[in-house]
Amino acid sequence: MECIFLADERPKELKVSDDGNMKKCNNQFAGTQSNTEASVRPKIFHGTCVSYGQNVEDTIGYVSCKQFYENMLSGTIDTTGLLRLYLDEWMKTINKPKLVLDLDHTLMNSTQDLSRDEMHLLNAVSTTKDAGLLHRIRLEDCSMLVKLRPFVRQFLDEASKMFDLYVYTMGTRDYATQIVKLLDPENKYFISKSKVISREDFTKSGVKALDIVPGSKAYIIILDDKPSVWREADKINIIQIWRYNFFASSFPSYYSRFKSPAQMRIDEREADGTLALILSVLKQAHWRFLNMKRSGLQADFRRILKDMRSEILKGCVLAFTAGVPCSLIGLDKMPLWKVAEQLGAKYSNLDDASVTHVLAVQCSTQLRQWAHQNGRFLVHANWLEKAWHLWRRPREEQFMLLPLDCNPAALPAPTPSPTAVPAYQMGTCDAGTNM
């Protein structure tokens, strides 16, 4: 919660009327020292003008809450009206669920360098902040091209009806402010400066934590592509979103053989892309949250997300072959056994008769024949990764493995999925609209 004050030689006098509204007094603050003794007065509180009760752009200078506390004790300021505003704002804040949003690779992607195959994007840069998905921003020491994720503005609009929105980024305050202006050009969702948290606000360098987000952690959901940057105690609040890499410069070096969506002139689809999928997950979680409150139960998003995950692969028993890595990059290096466990699946050995899915990264004809004869799904390990990001059980035929010594032409073609689309990034992210 932010308290912002304007230094002033002669503060305007205010009083609180019986109906709780701030009004001007003729002489001095009720219960304060004389005007000559008052050097600091409250002016902006959580985006509201104390004098006239209007929302304002809270970009003027401010003093710390410590200074506010000292002024309150000394009687320099009248706290009655501020306390009313504080309590009103606090009740609104504490009772509404919150959605804490990461920026980079979650809602957008940015770059300073375009490859030769991406130069065509320069002709598509939007000239206005409220139109288009491709923009240019200028920071103190550089210029950057910003690509907003498809469906992002519709996502924010729908999410704001259920949640109080916050931005939480590892970027600087200047960078975060400019990106938020692109995401929210009409200033509807992030009115107060306290709703944009940047690296300057961190209580521990390089680590995100919910201790600077107001309200109970039970009322908070985090949307981030990288859980590892969060404090361990807060990871239970996270929905991990599929990482949005649009520019080639965003691809790790081990993906260098793949072309970026910008180079291929494709992008995620809006109607059924990543953000649309996550929105449906949020709606389901919010519905369960409200049902718990109506039933008089202790509503807690941490429990809700845990229960929703555990239903995804319920009834599946997985066996991992020797070649499967312990973790996958798309899962932020979380151990695969832990992923399977959180998704509600069990894991066992190949000789267990209850095994339903065999996960591998490559296979032989012998392994494929064994899986077929025993009625087991033989799928790539990315099937598990996809289930984690989709929040549903993926269609196994899209991840079926071919043996290394097999002639693909001799095998029957798998039944195509009605929703199958071209894919990039190792077949784990759908590509949609052309650019």
mmCIF file of N, CA and C in Angstrom, residues 303-428:
data_model
loop_
_atom_site.group_PDB
_atom_site.id
_atom_site.type_symbol
_atom_site.label_atom_id
_atom_site.label_comp_id
_atom_site.label_asym_id
_atom_site.label_seq_id
_atom_site.Cartn_x
_atom_site.Cartn_y
_atom_site.Cartn_z
ATOM 1 N N ARG A 303 -4.793 -24.169 -2.638
ATOM 2 C CA ARG A 303 -5.429 -25.484 -2.591
ATOM 3 C C ARG A 303 -6.181 -25.771 -3.893
ATOM 4 N N ILE A 304 -6.832 -24.728 -4.425
ATOM 5 C CA ILE A 304 -7.608 -24.885 -5.661
ATOM 6 C C ILE A 304 -6.702 -25.289 -6.817
ATOM 7 N N LEU A 305 -5.570 -24.600 -6.985
ATOM 8 C CA LEU A 305 -4.650 -24.917 -8.078
ATOM 9 C C LEU A 305 -4.066 -26.317 -7.909
ATOM 10 N N LYS A 306 -3.768 -26.682 -6.681
ATOM 11 C CA LYS A 306 -3.237 -28.023 -6.427
ATOM 12 C C LYS A 306 -4.252 -29.089 -6.820
ATOM 13 N N ASP A 307 -5.517 -28.871 -6.462
ATOM 14 C CA ASP A 307 -6.569 -29.842 -6.796
ATOM 15 C C ASP A 307 -6.799 -29.915 -8.300
ATOM 16 N N MET A 308 -6.790 -28.750 -8.973
ATOM 17 C CA MET A 308 -7.006 -28.732 -10.420
ATOM 18 C C MET A 308 -5.886 -29.470 -11.143
ATOM 19 N N ARG A 309 -4.655 -29.275 -10.707
ATOM 20 C CA ARG A 309 -3.522 -29.974 -11.332
ATOM 21 C C ARG A 309 -3.641 -31.481 -11.142
ATOM 22 N N SER A 310 -4.018 -31.890 -9.942
ATOM 23 C CA SER A 310 -4.033 -33.316 -9.624
ATOM 24 C C SER A 310 -5.095 -34.079 -10.400
ATOM 25 N N GLU A 311 -6.000 -33.364 -11.070
ATOM 26 C CA GLU A 311 -7.052 -34.012 -11.854
ATOM 27 C C GLU A 311 -6.648 -34.240 -13.305
ATOM 28 N N ILE A 312 -5.549 -33.605 -13.743
ATOM 29 C CA ILE A 312 -5.183 -33.601 -15.164
ATOM 30 C C ILE A 312 -4.821 -35.003 -15.667
ATOM 31 N N LEU A 313 -3.965 -35.713 -14.955
ATOM 32 C CA LEU A 313 -3.527 -37.052 -15.376
ATOM 33 C C LEU A 313 -3.945 -38.114 -14.360
ATOM 34 N N LYS A 314 -5.032 -37.863 -13.682
ATOM 35 C CA LYS A 314 -5.515 -38.821 -12.696
ATOM 36 C C LYS A 314 -5.840 -40.156 -13.380
ATOM 37 N N GLY A 315 -5.361 -41.249 -12.834
ATOM 38 C CA GLY A 315 -5.588 -42.569 -13.406
ATOM 39 C C GLY A 315 -4.472 -43.047 -14.312
ATOM 40 N N CYS A 316 -3.522 -42.153 -14.651
ATOM 41 C CA CYS A 316 -2.384 -42.538 -15.505
ATOM 42 C C CYS A 316 -1.228 -43.041 -14.641
ATOM 43 N N VAL A 317 -0.580 -44.083 -15.117
ATOM 44 C CA VAL A 317 0.621 -44.598 -14.459
ATOM 45 C C VAL A 317 1.751 -44.529 -15.487
ATOM 46 N N LEU A 318 2.804 -43.789 -15.173
ATOM 47 C CA LEU A 318 3.878 -43.511 -16.130
ATOM 48 C C LEU A 318 5.125 -44.326 -15.814
ATOM 49 N N ALA A 319 5.808 -44.717 -16.868
ATOM 50 C CA ALA A 319 7.122 -45.355 -16.750
ATOM 51 C C ALA A 319 8.093 -44.591 -17.627
ATOM 52 N N PHE A 320 9.257 -44.261 -17.088
ATOM 53 C CA PHE A 320 10.255 -43.489 -17.822
ATOM 54 C C PHE A 320 11.370 -44.418 -18.293
ATOM 55 N N THR A 321 11.698 -44.340 -19.579
ATOM 56 C CA THR A 321 12.810 -45.137 -20.094
ATOM 57 C C THR A 321 14.129 -44.481 -19.725
ATOM 58 N N ALA A 322 15.217 -45.217 -19.930
ATOM 59 C CA ALA A 322 16.533 -44.760 -19.474
ATOM 60 C C ALA A 322 16.976 -43.456 -20.128
ATOM 61 N N GLY A 323 16.532 -43.197 -21.355
ATOM 62 C CA GLY A 323 17.009 -42.017 -22.061
ATOM 63 C C GLY A 323 16.285 -40.728 -21.708
ATOM 64 N N VAL A 324 15.227 -40.798 -20.918
ATOM 65 C CA VAL A 324 14.463 -39.592 -20.572
ATOM 66 C C VAL A 324 15.265 -38.749 -19.591
ATOM 67 N N PRO A 325 15.438 -37.446 -19.864
ATOM 68 C CA PRO A 325 16.182 -36.588 -18.931
ATOM 69 C C PRO A 325 15.442 -36.434 -17.612
ATOM 70 N N CYS A 326 16.174 -36.054 -16.596
ATOM 71 C CA CYS A 326 15.560 -35.883 -15.274
ATOM 72 C C CYS A 326 14.582 -34.713 -15.258
ATOM 73 N N SER A 327 14.822 -33.719 -16.130
ATOM 74 C CA SER A 327 13.953 -32.549 -16.189
ATOM 75 C C SER A 327 13.959 -31.995 -17.601
ATOM 76 N N LEU A 328 12.994 -31.117 -17.884
ATOM 77 C CA LEU A 328 12.896 -30.479 -19.200
ATOM 78 C C LEU A 328 12.966 -28.965 -19.035
ATOM 79 N N ILE A 329 13.573 -28.309 -20.007
ATOM 80 C CA ILE A 329 13.758 -26.867 -19.932
ATOM 81 C C ILE A 329 12.415 -26.146 -19.874
ATOM 82 N N GLY A 330 11.436 -26.628 -20.638
ATOM 83 C CA GLY A 330 10.133 -25.989 -20.651
ATOM 84 C C GLY A 330 9.393 -26.074 -19.337
ATOM 85 N N LEU A 331 9.865 -26.946 -18.444
ATOM 86 C CA LEU A 331 9.276 -27.087 -17.106
ATOM 87 C C LEU A 331 10.146 -26.411 -16.067
ATOM 88 N N ASP A 332 11.003 -25.498 -16.514
ATOM 89 C CA ASP A 332 11.902 -24.757 -15.624
ATOM 90 C C ASP A 332 12.739 -25.714 -14.785
ATOM 91 N N LYS A 333 13.128 -26.836 -15.420
ATOM 92 C CA LYS A 333 14.009 -27.841 -14.819
ATOM 93 C C LYS A 333 13.412 -28.520 -13.587
ATOM 94 N N MET A 334 12.098 -28.550 -13.494
ATOM 95 C CA MET A 334 11.454 -29.299 -12.420
ATOM 96 C C MET A 334 11.588 -30.784 -12.713
ATOM 97 N N PRO A 335 11.936 -31.613 -11.740
ATOM 98 C CA PRO A 335 12.069 -33.059 -11.979
ATOM 99 C C PRO A 335 10.785 -33.653 -12.547
ATOM 100 N N LEU A 336 10.930 -34.532 -13.556
ATOM 101 C CA LEU A 336 9.746 -35.076 -14.222
ATOM 102 C C LEU A 336 8.876 -35.899 -13.276
ATOM 103 N N TRP A 337 9.489 -36.595 -12.340
ATOM 104 C CA TRP A 337 8.685 -37.377 -11.397
ATOM 105 C C TRP A 337 7.805 -36.459 -10.552
ATOM 106 N N LYS A 338 8.336 -35.276 -10.238
ATOM 107 C CA LYS A 338 7.568 -34.318 -9.446
ATOM 108 C C LYS A 338 6.433 -33.725 -10.268
ATOM 109 N N VAL A 339 6.694 -33.474 -11.555
ATOM 110 C CA VAL A 339 5.654 -32.981 -12.458
ATOM 111 C C VAL A 339 4.525 -33.996 -12.551
ATOM 112 N N ALA A 340 4.890 -35.263 -12.780
ATOM 113 C CA ALA A 340 3.891 -36.330 -12.885
ATOM 114 C C ALA A 340 3.057 -36.431 -11.613
ATOM 115 N N GLU A 341 3.722 -36.330 -10.496
ATOM 116 C CA GLU A 341 3.040 -36.429 -9.202
ATOM 117 C C GLU A 341 2.040 -35.295 -9.012
ATOM 118 N N GLN A 342 2.441 -34.062 -9.353
ATOM 119 C CA GLN A 342 1.555 -32.914 -9.191
ATOM 120 C C GLN A 342 0.379 -32.960 -10.168
ATOM 121 N N LEU A 343 0.557 -33.626 -11.300
ATOM 122 C CA LEU A 343 -0.524 -33.748 -12.272
ATOM 123 C C LEU A 343 -1.470 -34.905 -11.946
ATOM 124 N N GLY A 344 -1.230 -35.567 -10.850
ATOM 125 C CA GLY A 344 -2.132 -36.626 -10.414
ATOM 126 C C GLY A 344 -1.778 -38.008 -10.921
ATOM 127 N N ALA A 345 -0.674 -38.138 -11.655
ATOM 128 C CA ALA A 345 -0.263 -39.443 -12.178
ATOM 129 C C ALA A 345 0.623 -40.170 -11.166
ATOM 130 N N LYS A 346 0.727 -41.478 -11.346
ATOM 131 C CA LYS A 346 1.666 -42.279 -10.580
ATOM 132 C C LYS A 346 2.786 -42.705 -11.519
ATOM 133 N N TYR A 347 3.917 -43.084 -10.985
ATOM 134 C CA TYR A 347 5.009 -43.546 -11.835
ATOM 135 C C TYR A 347 5.563 -44.850 -11.272
ATOM 136 N N SER A 348 6.007 -45.698 -12.211
ATOM 137 C CA SER A 348 6.457 -47.024 -11.810
ATOM 138 C C SER A 348 7.492 -47.535 -12.811
ATOM 139 N N ASN A 349 7.778 -48.840 -12.774
ATOM 140 C CA ASN A 349 8.737 -49.463 -13.683
ATOM 141 C C ASN A 349 8.022 -50.084 -14.877
ATOM 142 N N LEU A 350 8.783 -50.373 -15.920
ATOM 143 C CA LEU A 350 8.203 -50.942 -17.139
ATOM 144 C C LEU A 350 7.529 -52.288 -16.896
ATOM 145 N N ASP A 351 7.998 -53.035 -15.933
ATOM 146 C CA ASP A 351 7.426 -54.361 -15.701
ATOM 147 C C ASP A 351 6.164 -54.333 -14.855
ATOM 148 N N ASP A 352 5.716 -53.141 -14.495
ATOM 149 C CA ASP A 352 4.482 -53.001 -13.718
ATOM 150 C C ASP A 352 3.283 -53.100 -14.665
ATOM 151 N N ALA A 353 2.378 -54.020 -14.393
ATOM 152 C CA ALA A 353 1.228 -54.242 -15.276
ATOM 153 C C ALA A 353 0.255 -53.066 -15.288
ATOM 154 N N SER A 354 0.331 -52.185 -14.281
ATOM 155 C CA SER A 354 -0.602 -51.056 -14.210
ATOM 156 C C SER A 354 -0.158 -49.852 -15.034
ATOM 157 N N VAL A 355 1.045 -49.897 -15.623
ATOM 158 C CA VAL A 355 1.562 -48.771 -16.413
ATOM 159 C C VAL A 355 0.673 -48.519 -17.619
ATOM 160 N N THR A 356 0.315 -47.255 -17.824
ATOM 161 C CA THR A 356 -0.523 -46.869 -18.967
ATOM 162 C C THR A 356 0.268 -46.124 -20.037
ATOM 163 N N HIS A 357 1.329 -45.396 -19.631
ATOM 164 C CA HIS A 357 2.119 -44.587 -20.563
ATOM 165 C C HIS A 357 3.603 -44.841 -20.345
ATOM 166 N N VAL A 358 4.305 -45.057 -21.441
ATOM 167 C CA VAL A 358 5.762 -45.165 -21.404
ATOM 168 C C VAL A 358 6.331 -43.917 -22.048
ATOM 169 N N LEU A 359 7.146 -43.170 -21.301
ATOM 170 C CA LEU A 359 7.722 -41.929 -21.800
ATOM 171 C C LEU A 359 9.167 -42.152 -22.212
ATOM 172 N N ALA A 360 9.505 -41.665 -23.390
ATOM 173 C CA ALA A 360 10.855 -41.836 -23.924
ATOM 174 C C ALA A 360 11.190 -40.629 -24.796
ATOM 175 N N VAL A 361 12.439 -40.549 -25.219
ATOM 176 C CA VAL A 361 12.845 -39.522 -26.184
ATOM 177 C C VAL A 361 13.199 -40.168 -27.522
ATOM 178 N N GLN A 362 13.435 -41.459 -27.507
ATOM 179 C CA GLN A 362 13.638 -42.235 -28.725
ATOM 180 C C GLN A 362 13.346 -43.695 -28.395
ATOM 181 N N CYS A 363 13.086 -44.488 -29.426
ATOM 182 C CA CYS A 363 12.735 -45.884 -29.134
ATOM 183 C C CYS A 363 13.168 -46.795 -30.279
ATOM 184 N N SER A 364 13.184 -48.073 -29.990
ATOM 185 C CA SER A 364 13.502 -49.092 -30.997
ATOM 186 C C SER A 364 12.205 -49.762 -31.429
ATOM 187 N N THR A 365 12.272 -50.532 -32.505
ATOM 188 C CA THR A 365 11.098 -51.286 -32.965
ATOM 189 C C THR A 365 10.634 -52.256 -31.898
ATOM 190 N N GLN A 366 11.589 -52.827 -31.183
ATOM 191 C CA GLN A 366 11.254 -53.787 -30.128
ATOM 192 C C GLN A 366 10.412 -53.130 -29.024
ATOM 193 N N LEU A 367 10.811 -51.926 -28.621
ATOM 194 C CA LEU A 367 10.070 -51.216 -27.574
ATOM 195 C C LEU A 367 8.676 -50.839 -28.059
ATOM 196 N N ARG A 368 8.601 -50.429 -29.315
ATOM 197 C CA ARG A 368 7.298 -50.053 -29.865
ATOM 198 C C ARG A 368 6.374 -51.277 -29.924
ATOM 199 N N GLN A 369 6.918 -52.409 -30.358
ATOM 200 C CA GLN A 369 6.111 -53.629 -30.440
ATOM 201 C C GLN A 369 5.647 -54.064 -29.054
ATOM 202 N N TRP A 370 6.551 -53.943 -28.075
ATOM 203 C CA TRP A 370 6.194 -54.304 -26.705
ATOM 204 C C TRP A 370 5.051 -53.425 -26.181
ATOM 205 N N ALA A 371 5.136 -52.127 -26.433
ATOM 206 C CA ALA A 371 4.097 -51.194 -25.985
ATOM 207 C C ALA A 371 2.763 -51.505 -26.656
ATOM 208 N N HIS A 372 2.827 -51.833 -27.966
ATOM 209 C CA HIS A 372 1.608 -52.135 -28.703
ATOM 210 C C HIS A 372 0.968 -53.430 -28.194
ATOM 211 N N GLN A 373 1.783 -54.443 -27.970
ATOM 212 C CA GLN A 373 1.268 -55.743 -27.520
ATOM 213 C C GLN A 373 0.685 -55.674 -26.112
ATOM 214 N N ASN A 374 1.214 -54.796 -25.290
ATOM 215 C CA ASN A 374 0.764 -54.686 -23.905
ATOM 216 C C ASN A 374 -0.229 -53.537 -23.694
ATOM 217 N N GLY A 375 -0.644 -52.898 -24.781
ATOM 218 C CA GLY A 375 -1.641 -51.841 -24.683
ATOM 219 C C GLY A 375 -1.179 -50.594 -23.956
ATOM 220 N N ARG A 376 0.084 -50.231 -24.140
ATOM 221 C CA ARG A 376 0.647 -49.038 -23.483
ATOM 222 C C ARG A 376 0.843 -47.921 -24.515
ATOM 223 N N PHE A 377 0.631 -46.694 -24.098
ATOM 224 C CA PHE A 377 0.968 -45.551 -24.936
ATOM 225 C C PHE A 377 2.474 -45.333 -24.869
ATOM 226 N N LEU A 378 3.119 -45.232 -26.023
ATOM 227 C CA LEU A 378 4.542 -44.927 -26.081
ATOM 228 C C LEU A 378 4.676 -43.514 -26.641
ATOM 229 N N VAL A 379 4.960 -42.548 -25.757
ATOM 230 C CA VAL A 379 4.933 -41.134 -26.153
ATOM 231 C C VAL A 379 6.244 -40.450 -25.785
ATOM 232 N N HIS A 380 6.484 -39.333 -26.469
ATOM 233 C CA HIS A 380 7.664 -38.523 -26.174
ATOM 234 C C HIS A 380 7.479 -37.853 -24.810
ATOM 235 N N ALA A 381 8.582 -37.597 -24.132
ATOM 236 C CA ALA A 381 8.527 -36.974 -22.805
ATOM 237 C C ALA A 381 7.847 -35.610 -22.842
ATOM 238 N N ASN A 382 7.830 -34.973 -24.029
ATOM 239 C CA ASN A 382 7.165 -33.670 -24.147
ATOM 240 C C ASN A 382 5.660 -33.764 -23.919
ATOM 241 N N TRP A 383 5.115 -34.987 -23.980
ATOM 242 C CA TRP A 383 3.694 -35.175 -23.679
ATOM 243 C C TRP A 383 3.380 -34.717 -22.256
ATOM 244 N N LEU A 384 4.295 -35.015 -21.342
ATOM 245 C CA LEU A 384 4.122 -34.615 -19.945
ATOM 246 C C LEU A 384 4.255 -33.102 -19.803
ATOM 247 N N GLU A 385 5.200 -32.546 -20.522
ATOM 248 C CA GLU A 385 5.393 -31.091 -20.508
ATOM 249 C C GLU A 385 4.155 -30.376 -21.044
ATOM 250 N N LYS A 386 3.586 -30.916 -22.113
ATOM 251 C CA LYS A 386 2.391 -30.330 -22.711
ATOM 252 C C LYS A 386 1.212 -30.371 -21.745
ATOM 253 N N ALA A 387 1.065 -31.489 -21.026
ATOM 254 C CA ALA A 387 -0.015 -31.614 -20.048
ATOM 255 C C ALA A 387 0.107 -30.550 -18.967
ATOM 256 N N TRP A 388 1.327 -30.250 -18.560
ATOM 257 C CA TRP A 388 1.573 -29.241 -17.526
ATOM 258 C C TRP A 388 1.105 -27.866 -17.989
ATOM 259 N N HIS A 389 1.375 -27.531 -19.243
ATOM 260 C CA HIS A 389 1.030 -26.195 -19.744
ATOM 261 C C HIS A 389 -0.403 -26.094 -20.248
ATOM 262 N N LEU A 390 -0.957 -27.182 -20.745
ATOM 263 C CA LEU A 390 -2.325 -27.165 -21.262
ATOM 264 C C LEU A 390 -3.385 -27.252 -20.161
ATOM 265 N N TRP A 391 -3.003 -27.785 -19.016
ATOM 266 C CA TRP A 391 -3.941 -28.038 -17.920
ATOM 267 C C TRP A 391 -5.023 -29.028 -18.354
ATOM 268 N N ARG A 392 -4.638 -29.955 -19.207
ATOM 269 C CA ARG A 392 -5.516 -31.057 -19.600
ATOM 270 C C ARG A 392 -4.639 -32.161 -20.202
ATOM 271 N N ARG A 393 -5.209 -33.346 -20.338
ATOM 272 C CA ARG A 393 -4.452 -34.463 -20.888
ATOM 273 C C ARG A 393 -4.339 -34.304 -22.398
ATOM 274 N N PRO A 394 -3.122 -34.204 -22.930
ATOM 275 C CA PRO A 394 -2.944 -34.049 -24.379
ATOM 276 C C PRO A 394 -3.316 -35.333 -25.121
ATOM 277 N N ARG A 395 -3.600 -35.212 -26.400
ATOM 278 C CA ARG A 395 -3.908 -36.376 -27.240
ATOM 279 C C ARG A 395 -2.609 -37.147 -27.503
ATOM 280 N N GLU A 396 -2.605 -38.393 -27.110
ATOM 281 C CA GLU A 396 -1.378 -39.191 -27.197
ATOM 282 C C GLU A 396 -0.879 -39.364 -28.626
ATOM 283 N N GLU A 397 -1.785 -39.429 -29.604
ATOM 284 C CA GLU A 397 -1.344 -39.677 -30.978
ATOM 285 C C GLU A 397 -0.467 -38.560 -31.531
ATOM 286 N N GLN A 398 -0.545 -37.379 -30.924
ATOM 287 C CA GLN A 398 0.314 -36.277 -31.371
ATOM 288 C C GLN A 398 1.751 -36.419 -30.867
ATOM 289 N N PHE A 399 1.981 -37.351 -29.940
ATOM 290 C CA PHE A 399 3.312 -37.502 -29.343
ATOM 291 C C PHE A 399 3.850 -38.931 -29.474
ATOM 292 N N MET A 400 3.201 -39.751 -30.331
ATOM 293 C CA MET A 400 3.644 -41.127 -30.503
ATOM 294 C C MET A 400 5.048 -41.171 -31.099
ATOM 295 N N LEU A 401 5.887 -42.064 -30.603
ATOM 296 C CA LEU A 401 7.268 -42.174 -31.057
ATOM 297 C C LEU A 401 7.416 -43.221 -32.158
ATOM 298 N N LEU A 402 8.264 -42.911 -33.125
ATOM 299 C CA LEU A 402 8.641 -43.863 -34.163
ATOM 300 C C LEU A 402 9.967 -44.512 -33.778
ATOM 301 N N PRO A 403 10.130 -45.790 -33.963
ATOM 302 C CA PRO A 403 11.421 -46.431 -33.664
ATOM 303 C C PRO A 403 12.508 -45.933 -34.609
ATOM 304 N N LEU A 404 13.730 -45.928 -34.130
ATOM 305 C CA LEU A 404 14.850 -45.430 -34.925
ATOM 306 C C LEU A 404 15.091 -46.280 -36.167
ATOM 307 N N ASP A 405 14.816 -47.586 -36.061
ATOM 308 C CA ASP A 405 15.084 -48.484 -37.182
ATOM 309 C C ASP A 405 13.821 -48.796 -37.973
ATOM 310 N N CYS A 406 12.871 -47.879 -37.944
ATOM 311 C CA CYS A 406 11.581 -48.126 -38.595
ATOM 312 C C CYS A 406 11.441 -47.257 -39.832
ATOM 313 N N ASN A 407 10.779 -47.808 -40.855
ATOM 314 C CA ASN A 407 10.442 -47.047 -42.045
ATOM 315 C C ASN A 407 9.077 -46.401 -41.820
ATOM 316 N N PRO A 408 9.015 -45.067 -41.672
ATOM 317 C CA PRO A 408 7.747 -44.404 -41.379
ATOM 318 C C PRO A 408 6.660 -44.713 -42.400
ATOM 319 N N ALA A 409 7.050 -44.942 -43.660
ATOM 320 C CA ALA A 409 6.047 -45.198 -44.694
ATOM 321 C C ALA A 409 5.329 -46.522 -44.466
ATOM 322 N N ALA A 410 5.980 -47.437 -43.726
ATOM 323 C CA ALA A 410 5.382 -48.750 -43.497
ATOM 324 C C ALA A 410 4.392 -48.755 -42.331
ATOM 325 N N LEU A 411 4.352 -47.650 -41.613
ATOM 326 C CA LEU A 411 3.460 -47.585 -40.460
ATOM 327 C C LEU A 411 2.145 -46.913 -40.827
ATOM 328 N N PRO A 412 1.049 -47.313 -40.206
ATOM 329 C CA PRO A 412 -0.213 -46.618 -40.447
ATOM 330 C C PRO A 412 -0.151 -45.192 -39.915
ATOM 331 N N ALA A 413 -0.761 -44.278 -40.641
ATOM 332 C CA ALA A 413 -0.745 -42.877 -40.231
ATOM 333 C C ALA A 413 -1.593 -42.689 -38.983
ATOM 334 N N PRO A 414 -1.122 -41.914 -37.994
ATOM 335 C CA PRO A 414 -1.921 -41.678 -36.792
ATOM 336 C C PRO A 414 -3.149 -40.841 -37.124
ATOM 337 N N THR A 415 -4.190 -41.023 -36.361
ATOM 338 C CA THR A 415 -5.409 -40.236 -36.560
ATOM 339 C C THR A 415 -5.136 -38.783 -36.245
ATOM 340 N N PRO A 416 -5.340 -37.881 -37.202
ATOM 341 C CA PRO A 416 -5.026 -36.471 -36.937
ATOM 342 C C PRO A 416 -5.993 -35.873 -35.928
ATOM 343 N N SER A 417 -5.457 -34.959 -35.093
ATOM 344 C CA SER A 417 -6.311 -34.250 -34.142
ATOM 345 C C SER A 417 -7.073 -33.148 -34.865
ATOM 346 N N PRO A 418 -8.349 -32.946 -34.560
ATOM 347 C CA PRO A 418 -9.108 -31.882 -35.225
ATOM 348 C C PRO A 418 -8.583 -30.493 -34.905
ATOM 349 N N THR A 419 -7.782 -30.383 -33.835
ATOM 350 C CA THR A 419 -7.250 -29.076 -33.458
ATOM 351 C C THR A 419 -5.770 -28.953 -33.763
ATOM 352 N N ALA A 420 -5.222 -29.938 -34.483
ATOM 353 C CA ALA A 420 -3.789 -29.913 -34.746
ATOM 354 C C ALA A 420 -3.419 -28.747 -35.648
ATOM 355 N N VAL A 421 -2.332 -28.064 -35.315
ATOM 356 C CA VAL A 421 -1.837 -26.937 -36.097
ATOM 357 C C VAL A 421 -0.336 -27.076 -36.231
ATOM 358 N N PRO A 422 0.298 -26.341 -37.142
ATOM 359 C CA PRO A 422 1.752 -26.393 -37.218
ATOM 360 C C PRO A 422 2.368 -26.018 -35.874
ATOM 361 N N ALA A 423 3.540 -26.537 -35.578
ATOM 362 C CA ALA A 423 4.154 -26.273 -34.280
ATOM 363 C C ALA A 423 5.587 -25.833 -34.438
ATOM 364 N N TYR A 424 6.090 -25.134 -33.410
ATOM 365 C CA TYR A 424 7.497 -24.771 -33.381
ATOM 366 C C TYR A 424 8.003 -25.008 -31.967
ATOM 367 N N GLN A 425 9.307 -24.848 -31.776
ATOM 368 C CA GLN A 425 9.951 -25.103 -30.496
ATOM 369 C C GLN A 425 9.733 -26.539 -30.043
ATOM 370 N N MET A 426 10.249 -27.470 -30.769
ATOM 371 C CA MET A 426 10.233 -28.882 -30.417
ATOM 372 C C MET A 426 8.819 -29.438 -30.302
ATOM 373 N N GLY A 427 7.908 -28.872 -31.077
ATOM 374 C CA GLY A 427 6.564 -29.414 -31.138
ATOM 375 C C GLY A 427 5.741 -29.185 -29.898
ATOM 376 N N THR A 428 6.083 -28.170 -29.099
ATOM 377 C CA THR A 428 5.355 -27.960 -27.843
ATOM 378 C C THR A 428 4.607 -26.642 -27.799
#
